[in-house]
Tab-separated table of C-alpha atoms in Angstrom:
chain	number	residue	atom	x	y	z
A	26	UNK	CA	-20.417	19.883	38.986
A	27	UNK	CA	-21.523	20.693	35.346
A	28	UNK	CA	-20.996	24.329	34.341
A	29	UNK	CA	-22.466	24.435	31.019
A	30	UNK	CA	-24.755	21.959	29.078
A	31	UNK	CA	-22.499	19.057	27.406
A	32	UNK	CA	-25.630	17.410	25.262
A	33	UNK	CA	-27.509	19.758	22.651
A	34	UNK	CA	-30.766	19.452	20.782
A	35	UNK	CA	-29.085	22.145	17.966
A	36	UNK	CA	-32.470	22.288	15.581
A	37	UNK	CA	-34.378	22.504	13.808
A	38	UNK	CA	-37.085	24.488	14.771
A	39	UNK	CA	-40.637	22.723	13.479
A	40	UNK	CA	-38.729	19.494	13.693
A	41	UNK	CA	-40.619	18.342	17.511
A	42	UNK	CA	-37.745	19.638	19.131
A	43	UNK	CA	-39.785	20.618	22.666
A	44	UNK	CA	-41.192	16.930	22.929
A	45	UNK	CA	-38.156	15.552	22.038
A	46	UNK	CA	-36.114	17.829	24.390
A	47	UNK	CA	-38.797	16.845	27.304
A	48	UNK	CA	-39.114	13.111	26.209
A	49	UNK	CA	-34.936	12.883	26.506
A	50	UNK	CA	-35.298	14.579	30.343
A	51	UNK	CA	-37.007	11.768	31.397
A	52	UNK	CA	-34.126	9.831	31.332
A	53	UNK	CA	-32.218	9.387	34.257
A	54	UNK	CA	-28.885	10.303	32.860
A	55	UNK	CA	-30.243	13.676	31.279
A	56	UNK	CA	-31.239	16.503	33.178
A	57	UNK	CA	-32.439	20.080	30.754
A	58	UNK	CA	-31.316	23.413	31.163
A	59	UNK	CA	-34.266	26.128	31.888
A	60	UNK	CA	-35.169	26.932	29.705
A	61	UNK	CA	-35.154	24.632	26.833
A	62	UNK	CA	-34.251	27.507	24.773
A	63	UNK	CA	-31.357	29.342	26.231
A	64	UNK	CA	-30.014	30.686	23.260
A	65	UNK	CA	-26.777	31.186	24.636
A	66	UNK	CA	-24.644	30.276	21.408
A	67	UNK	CA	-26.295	32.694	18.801
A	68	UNK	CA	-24.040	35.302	17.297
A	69	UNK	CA	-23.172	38.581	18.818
A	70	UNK	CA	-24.677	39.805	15.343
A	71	UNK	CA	-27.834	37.677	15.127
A	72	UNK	CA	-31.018	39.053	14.420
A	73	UNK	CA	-32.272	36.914	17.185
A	74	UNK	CA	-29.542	37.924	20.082
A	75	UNK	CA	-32.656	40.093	22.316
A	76	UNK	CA	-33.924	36.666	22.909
A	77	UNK	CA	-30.354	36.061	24.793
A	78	UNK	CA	-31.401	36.661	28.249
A	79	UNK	CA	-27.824	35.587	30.492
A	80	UNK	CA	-24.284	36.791	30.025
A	81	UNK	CA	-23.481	32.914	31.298
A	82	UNK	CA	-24.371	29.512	31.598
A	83	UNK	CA	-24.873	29.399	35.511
A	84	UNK	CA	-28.596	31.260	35.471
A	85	UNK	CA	-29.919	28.245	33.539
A	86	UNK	CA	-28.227	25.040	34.542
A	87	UNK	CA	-30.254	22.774	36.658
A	88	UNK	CA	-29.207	21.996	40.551
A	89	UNK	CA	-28.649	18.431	40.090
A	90	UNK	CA	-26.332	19.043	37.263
A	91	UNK	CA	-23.654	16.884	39.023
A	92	UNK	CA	-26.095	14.076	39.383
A	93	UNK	CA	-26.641	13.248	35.528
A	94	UNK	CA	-24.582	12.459	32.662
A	95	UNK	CA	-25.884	15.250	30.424
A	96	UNK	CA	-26.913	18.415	30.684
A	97	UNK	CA	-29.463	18.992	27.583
A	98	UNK	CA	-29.553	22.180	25.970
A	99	UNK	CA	-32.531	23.174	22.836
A	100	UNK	CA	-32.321	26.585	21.315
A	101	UNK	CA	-33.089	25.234	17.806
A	102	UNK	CA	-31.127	28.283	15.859
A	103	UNK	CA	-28.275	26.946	17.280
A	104	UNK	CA	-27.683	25.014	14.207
A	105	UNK	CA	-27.106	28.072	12.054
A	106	UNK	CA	-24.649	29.717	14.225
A	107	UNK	CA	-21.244	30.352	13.090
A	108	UNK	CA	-20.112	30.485	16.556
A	109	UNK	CA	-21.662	26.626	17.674
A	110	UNK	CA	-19.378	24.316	15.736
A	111	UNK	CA	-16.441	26.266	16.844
A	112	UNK	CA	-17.707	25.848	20.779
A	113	UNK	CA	-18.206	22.276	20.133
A	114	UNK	CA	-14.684	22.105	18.929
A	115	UNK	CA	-12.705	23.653	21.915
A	116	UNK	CA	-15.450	21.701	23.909
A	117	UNK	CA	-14.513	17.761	23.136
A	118	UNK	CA	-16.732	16.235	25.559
A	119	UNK	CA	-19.786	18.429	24.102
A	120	UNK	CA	-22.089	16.243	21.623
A	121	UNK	CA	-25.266	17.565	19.762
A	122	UNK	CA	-27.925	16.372	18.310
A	123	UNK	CA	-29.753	17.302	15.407
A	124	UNK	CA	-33.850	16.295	14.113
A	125	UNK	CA	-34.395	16.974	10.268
A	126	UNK	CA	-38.145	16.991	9.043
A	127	UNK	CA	-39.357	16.933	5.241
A	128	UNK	CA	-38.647	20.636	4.661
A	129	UNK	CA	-41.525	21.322	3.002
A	130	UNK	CA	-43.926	20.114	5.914
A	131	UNK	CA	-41.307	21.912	8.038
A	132	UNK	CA	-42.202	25.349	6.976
A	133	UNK	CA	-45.763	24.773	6.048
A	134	UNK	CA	-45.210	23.894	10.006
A	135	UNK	CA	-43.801	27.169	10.855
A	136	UNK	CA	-46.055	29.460	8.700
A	137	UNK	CA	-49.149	28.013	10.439
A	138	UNK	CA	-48.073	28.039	13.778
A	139	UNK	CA	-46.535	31.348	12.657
A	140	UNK	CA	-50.271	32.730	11.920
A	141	UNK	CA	-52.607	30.524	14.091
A	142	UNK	CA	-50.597	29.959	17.554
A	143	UNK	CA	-48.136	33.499	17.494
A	144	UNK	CA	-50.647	35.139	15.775
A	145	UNK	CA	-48.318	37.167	13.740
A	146	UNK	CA	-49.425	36.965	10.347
A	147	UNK	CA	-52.174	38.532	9.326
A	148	UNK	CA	-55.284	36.432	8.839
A	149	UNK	CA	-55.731	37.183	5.030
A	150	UNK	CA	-52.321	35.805	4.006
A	151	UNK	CA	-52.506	32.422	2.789
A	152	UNK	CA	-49.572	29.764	2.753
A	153	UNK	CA	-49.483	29.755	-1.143
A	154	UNK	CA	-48.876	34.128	-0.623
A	155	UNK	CA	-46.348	33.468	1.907
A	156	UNK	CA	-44.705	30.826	-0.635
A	157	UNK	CA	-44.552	33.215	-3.511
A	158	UNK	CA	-43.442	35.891	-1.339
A	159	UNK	CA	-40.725	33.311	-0.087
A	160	UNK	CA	-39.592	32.490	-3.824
A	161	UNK	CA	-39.266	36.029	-4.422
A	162	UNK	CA	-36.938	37.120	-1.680
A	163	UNK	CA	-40.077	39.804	-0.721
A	164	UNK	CA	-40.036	41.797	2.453
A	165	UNK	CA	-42.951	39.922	4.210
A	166	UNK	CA	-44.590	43.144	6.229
A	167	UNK	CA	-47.417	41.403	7.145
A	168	UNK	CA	-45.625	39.502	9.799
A	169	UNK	CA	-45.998	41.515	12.818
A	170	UNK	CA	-43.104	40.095	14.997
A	171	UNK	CA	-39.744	41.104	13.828
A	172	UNK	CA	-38.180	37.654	14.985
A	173	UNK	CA	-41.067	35.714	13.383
A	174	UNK	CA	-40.772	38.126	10.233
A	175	UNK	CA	-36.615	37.471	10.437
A	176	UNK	CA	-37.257	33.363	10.688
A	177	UNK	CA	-39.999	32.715	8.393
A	178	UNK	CA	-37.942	35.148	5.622
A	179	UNK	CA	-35.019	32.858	6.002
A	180	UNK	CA	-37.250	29.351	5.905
A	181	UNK	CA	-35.926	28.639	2.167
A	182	UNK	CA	-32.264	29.334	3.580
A	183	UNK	CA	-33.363	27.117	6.585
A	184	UNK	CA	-34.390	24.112	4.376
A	185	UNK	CA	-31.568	23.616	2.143
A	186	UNK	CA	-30.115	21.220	4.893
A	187	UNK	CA	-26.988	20.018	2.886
A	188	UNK	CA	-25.989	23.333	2.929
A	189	UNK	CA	-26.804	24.429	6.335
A	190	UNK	CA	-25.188	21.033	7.669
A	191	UNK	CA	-22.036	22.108	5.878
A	192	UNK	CA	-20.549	23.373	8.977
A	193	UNK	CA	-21.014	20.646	11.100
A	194	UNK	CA	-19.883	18.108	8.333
A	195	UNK	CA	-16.340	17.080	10.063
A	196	UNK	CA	-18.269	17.037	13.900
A	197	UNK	CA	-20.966	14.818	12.195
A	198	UNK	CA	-17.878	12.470	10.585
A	199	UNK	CA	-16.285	12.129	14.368
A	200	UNK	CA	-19.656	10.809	15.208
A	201	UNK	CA	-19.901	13.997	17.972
A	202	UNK	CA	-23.145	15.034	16.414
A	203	UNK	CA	-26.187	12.775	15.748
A	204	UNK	CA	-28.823	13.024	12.655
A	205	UNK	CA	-32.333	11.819	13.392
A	206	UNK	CA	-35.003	11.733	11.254
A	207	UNK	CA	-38.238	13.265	12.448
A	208	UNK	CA	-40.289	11.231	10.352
A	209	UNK	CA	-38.426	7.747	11.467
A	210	UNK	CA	-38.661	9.424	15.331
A	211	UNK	CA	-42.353	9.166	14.995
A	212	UNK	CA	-42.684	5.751	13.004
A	213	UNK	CA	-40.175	3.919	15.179
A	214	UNK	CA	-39.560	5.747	18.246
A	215	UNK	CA	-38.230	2.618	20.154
A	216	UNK	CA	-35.580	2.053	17.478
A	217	UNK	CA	-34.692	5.872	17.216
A	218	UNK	CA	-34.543	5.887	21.388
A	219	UNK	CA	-32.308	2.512	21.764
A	220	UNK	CA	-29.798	3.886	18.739
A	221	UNK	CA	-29.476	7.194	20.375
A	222	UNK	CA	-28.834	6.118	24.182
A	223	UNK	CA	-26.133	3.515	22.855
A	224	UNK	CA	-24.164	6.607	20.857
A	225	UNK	CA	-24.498	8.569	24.393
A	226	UNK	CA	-23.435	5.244	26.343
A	227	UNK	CA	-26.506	5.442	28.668
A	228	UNK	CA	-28.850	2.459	30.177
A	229	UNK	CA	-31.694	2.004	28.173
A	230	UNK	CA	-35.138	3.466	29.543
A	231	UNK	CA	-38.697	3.371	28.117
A	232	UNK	CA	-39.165	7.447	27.863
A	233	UNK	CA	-41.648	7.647	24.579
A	234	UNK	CA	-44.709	8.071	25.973
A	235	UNK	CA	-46.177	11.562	26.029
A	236	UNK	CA	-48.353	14.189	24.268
A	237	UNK	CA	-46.815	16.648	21.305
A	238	UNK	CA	-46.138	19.888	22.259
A	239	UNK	CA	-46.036	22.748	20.159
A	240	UNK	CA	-48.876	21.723	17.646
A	241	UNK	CA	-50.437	24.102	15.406
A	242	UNK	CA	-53.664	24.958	16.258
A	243	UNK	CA	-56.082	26.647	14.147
A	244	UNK	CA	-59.019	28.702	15.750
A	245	UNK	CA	-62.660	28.090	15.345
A	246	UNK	CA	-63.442	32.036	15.567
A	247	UNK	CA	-60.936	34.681	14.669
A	248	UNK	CA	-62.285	37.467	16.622
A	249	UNK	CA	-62.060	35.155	19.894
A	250	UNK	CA	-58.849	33.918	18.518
A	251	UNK	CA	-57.475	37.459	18.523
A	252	UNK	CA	-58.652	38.818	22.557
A	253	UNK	CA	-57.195	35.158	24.099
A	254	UNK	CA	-53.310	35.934	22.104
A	255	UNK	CA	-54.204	39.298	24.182
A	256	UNK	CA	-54.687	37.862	27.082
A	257	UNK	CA	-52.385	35.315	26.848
A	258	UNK	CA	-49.840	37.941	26.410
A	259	UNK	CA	-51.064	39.571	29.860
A	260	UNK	CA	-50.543	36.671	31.832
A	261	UNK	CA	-48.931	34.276	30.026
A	262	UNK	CA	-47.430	32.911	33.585
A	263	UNK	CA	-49.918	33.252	35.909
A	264	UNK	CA	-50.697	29.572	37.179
A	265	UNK	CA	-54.349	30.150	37.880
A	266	UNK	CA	-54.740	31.058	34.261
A	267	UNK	CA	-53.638	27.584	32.585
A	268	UNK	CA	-56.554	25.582	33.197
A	269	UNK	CA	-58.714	28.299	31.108
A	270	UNK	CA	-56.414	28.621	28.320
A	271	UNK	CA	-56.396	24.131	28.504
A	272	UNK	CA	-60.166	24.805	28.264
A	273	UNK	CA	-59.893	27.490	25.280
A	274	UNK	CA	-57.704	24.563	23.483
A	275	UNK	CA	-59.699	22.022	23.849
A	276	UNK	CA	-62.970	23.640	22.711
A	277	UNK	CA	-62.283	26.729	20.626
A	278	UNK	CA	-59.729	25.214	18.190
A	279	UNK	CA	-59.028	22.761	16.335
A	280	UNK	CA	-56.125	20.901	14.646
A	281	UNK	CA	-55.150	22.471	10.951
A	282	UNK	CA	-55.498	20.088	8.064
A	283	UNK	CA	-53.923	21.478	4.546
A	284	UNK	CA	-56.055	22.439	2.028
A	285	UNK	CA	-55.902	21.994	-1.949
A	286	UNK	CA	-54.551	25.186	-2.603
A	287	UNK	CA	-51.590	24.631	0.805
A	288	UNK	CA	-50.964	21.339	-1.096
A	289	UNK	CA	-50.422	22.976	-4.526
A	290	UNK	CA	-48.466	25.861	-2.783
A	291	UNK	CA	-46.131	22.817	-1.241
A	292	UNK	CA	-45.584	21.212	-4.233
A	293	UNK	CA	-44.193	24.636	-5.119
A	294	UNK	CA	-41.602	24.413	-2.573
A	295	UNK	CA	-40.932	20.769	-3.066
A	296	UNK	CA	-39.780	22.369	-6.967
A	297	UNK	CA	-37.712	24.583	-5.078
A	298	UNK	CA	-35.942	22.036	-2.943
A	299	UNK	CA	-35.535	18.880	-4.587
A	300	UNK	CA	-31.562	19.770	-5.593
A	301	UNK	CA	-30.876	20.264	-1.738
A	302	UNK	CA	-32.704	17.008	-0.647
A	303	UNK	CA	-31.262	14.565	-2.811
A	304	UNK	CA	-27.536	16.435	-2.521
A	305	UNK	CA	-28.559	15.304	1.596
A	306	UNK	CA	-28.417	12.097	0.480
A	307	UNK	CA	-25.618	12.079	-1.418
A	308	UNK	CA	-23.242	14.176	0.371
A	309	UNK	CA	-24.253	13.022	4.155
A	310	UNK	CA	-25.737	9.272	3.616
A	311	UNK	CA	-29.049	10.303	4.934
A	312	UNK	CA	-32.085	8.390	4.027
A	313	UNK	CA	-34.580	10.613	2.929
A	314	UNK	CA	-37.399	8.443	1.954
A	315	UNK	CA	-39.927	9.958	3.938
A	316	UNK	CA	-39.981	12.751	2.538
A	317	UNK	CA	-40.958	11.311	-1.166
């Protein structure tokens, strides 16, 4: 019997991560943990360590752990923990698996779902504030949450991935942790899927077909917006309540398109990251095309 997860989705966050994570449980070999999002290797001193919730491994491992190949983990921060590669390391049979977006998208990504889904920000900041505020190193007191304030402070940090892959570099080499693409994920999920089950030495299975989680949603009217995040936070788990908040989704939002200003703002951060995206390339062999 399994006693801890030997398969993890290590980030990033905004990168699909939850459809990916439930797309890759559909295989036969792979059973998740829940949650997705254990968060069981972040660092005693992370900002994030209240969303730790078990001292150990055995609260969130599934019952037919011994039946499957892998046990899949996602916390997404996992990636920037000091403590992960080191795990992996006295761990040999542990493999991970990280999904990179085009960091700009990636945090126009979090900011929105940030403001619209979380409802954290506060309405009146726009994405091109939140960038300047972001090239500035500001204090960003507007965000409500402290974790949201604490992750969308560090996005810059988050999105120079040739640094942040730095210390996974020699578990990346060994070929015991796995670079996809989001971009290539979504263009050619079949290729991405048969690549990814040969490097974990599993039959292949047609798994691809299913609806995005996670997706920002913007809301039609604010003030409605506002009492269901309210409510939402009241009984967030009650089953009765899911086909109303389905119903609130369906009719009361919509999906957020960038405007002229977002697109100027991005271009911004584009500036800002350029250096980091083509040292990816160079450093790690990772085609970065897309994200022209």
């Amino acid at each position: 019997m399994k006693l801890q997860p030997n398969l993890f989705l290590l980030g990033l966050p905004k990168c699909g991560t939850s459809t990916f994570f439930d797309q890759l449980c559909k295989h036969s070999a792979i059973e998740g943990t829940n949650p997705k999002e254990t968060f069981q290797l972040l660092d005693e001193d992370s900002e994030l360590i209240t969303l730790k919730k078990h001292d150990s491994w055995k609260h969130v491992m599934p019952h037919s752990s011994d039946q499957v190949s892998y046990v899949l983990e996602g916390s997404t921060h996992t990636i920037f923990q000091k403590m992960a590669p080191e795990y992996f390391k006295r761990n040999p049979e542990v493999k991970g698996i990280i999904v990179l977006r085009d960091p700009v998208k990636r945090i126009y990504s979090s900011f929105n779902f940030t403001k619209y889904n979380l409802n954290s920000i506060n309405p009146i900041i726009s994405f091109d504030a939140y960038v300047n505020d972001l090239l500035a190193d500001a204090d960003f007191q507007y965000i409500k949450n402290e974790v949201s304030r604490f992750v969308l402070s560090h996005e810059l940090y988050y999105s120079k991935y040739d640094y942040v892959l730095q210390s996974w570099q020699s578990l990346i080499k060994e070929g015991r942790v796995k670079i996809i693409i989001f971009e290539a994920l979504i263009d050619s999920p079949e290729d991405i899927y048969r690549d990814l089950f040969n490097w974990l030495a599993i039959t292949q299975e047609k798994i691809w077909e299913t609806k995005a989680k996670n997706t920002t949603l913007q809301p039609k009217k604010e003030w409605l917006h506002q009492l269901a995040v309210i409510v939402n936070k009241k009984v967030y788990n009650w089953r009765v309540f899911q086909p109303i908040k389905k119903l609130y989704k369906s009719n009361m939002t919509k999906v957020h398109h960038a405007t002229e200003e977002d697109l100027k703002a991005m271009n911004k951060l584009r500036g800002a990251l350029n250096d980091s995206i083509e040292n990816l390339n160079r450093q790690f062999g990772i085609d970065t095309s897309y994200w022209k």
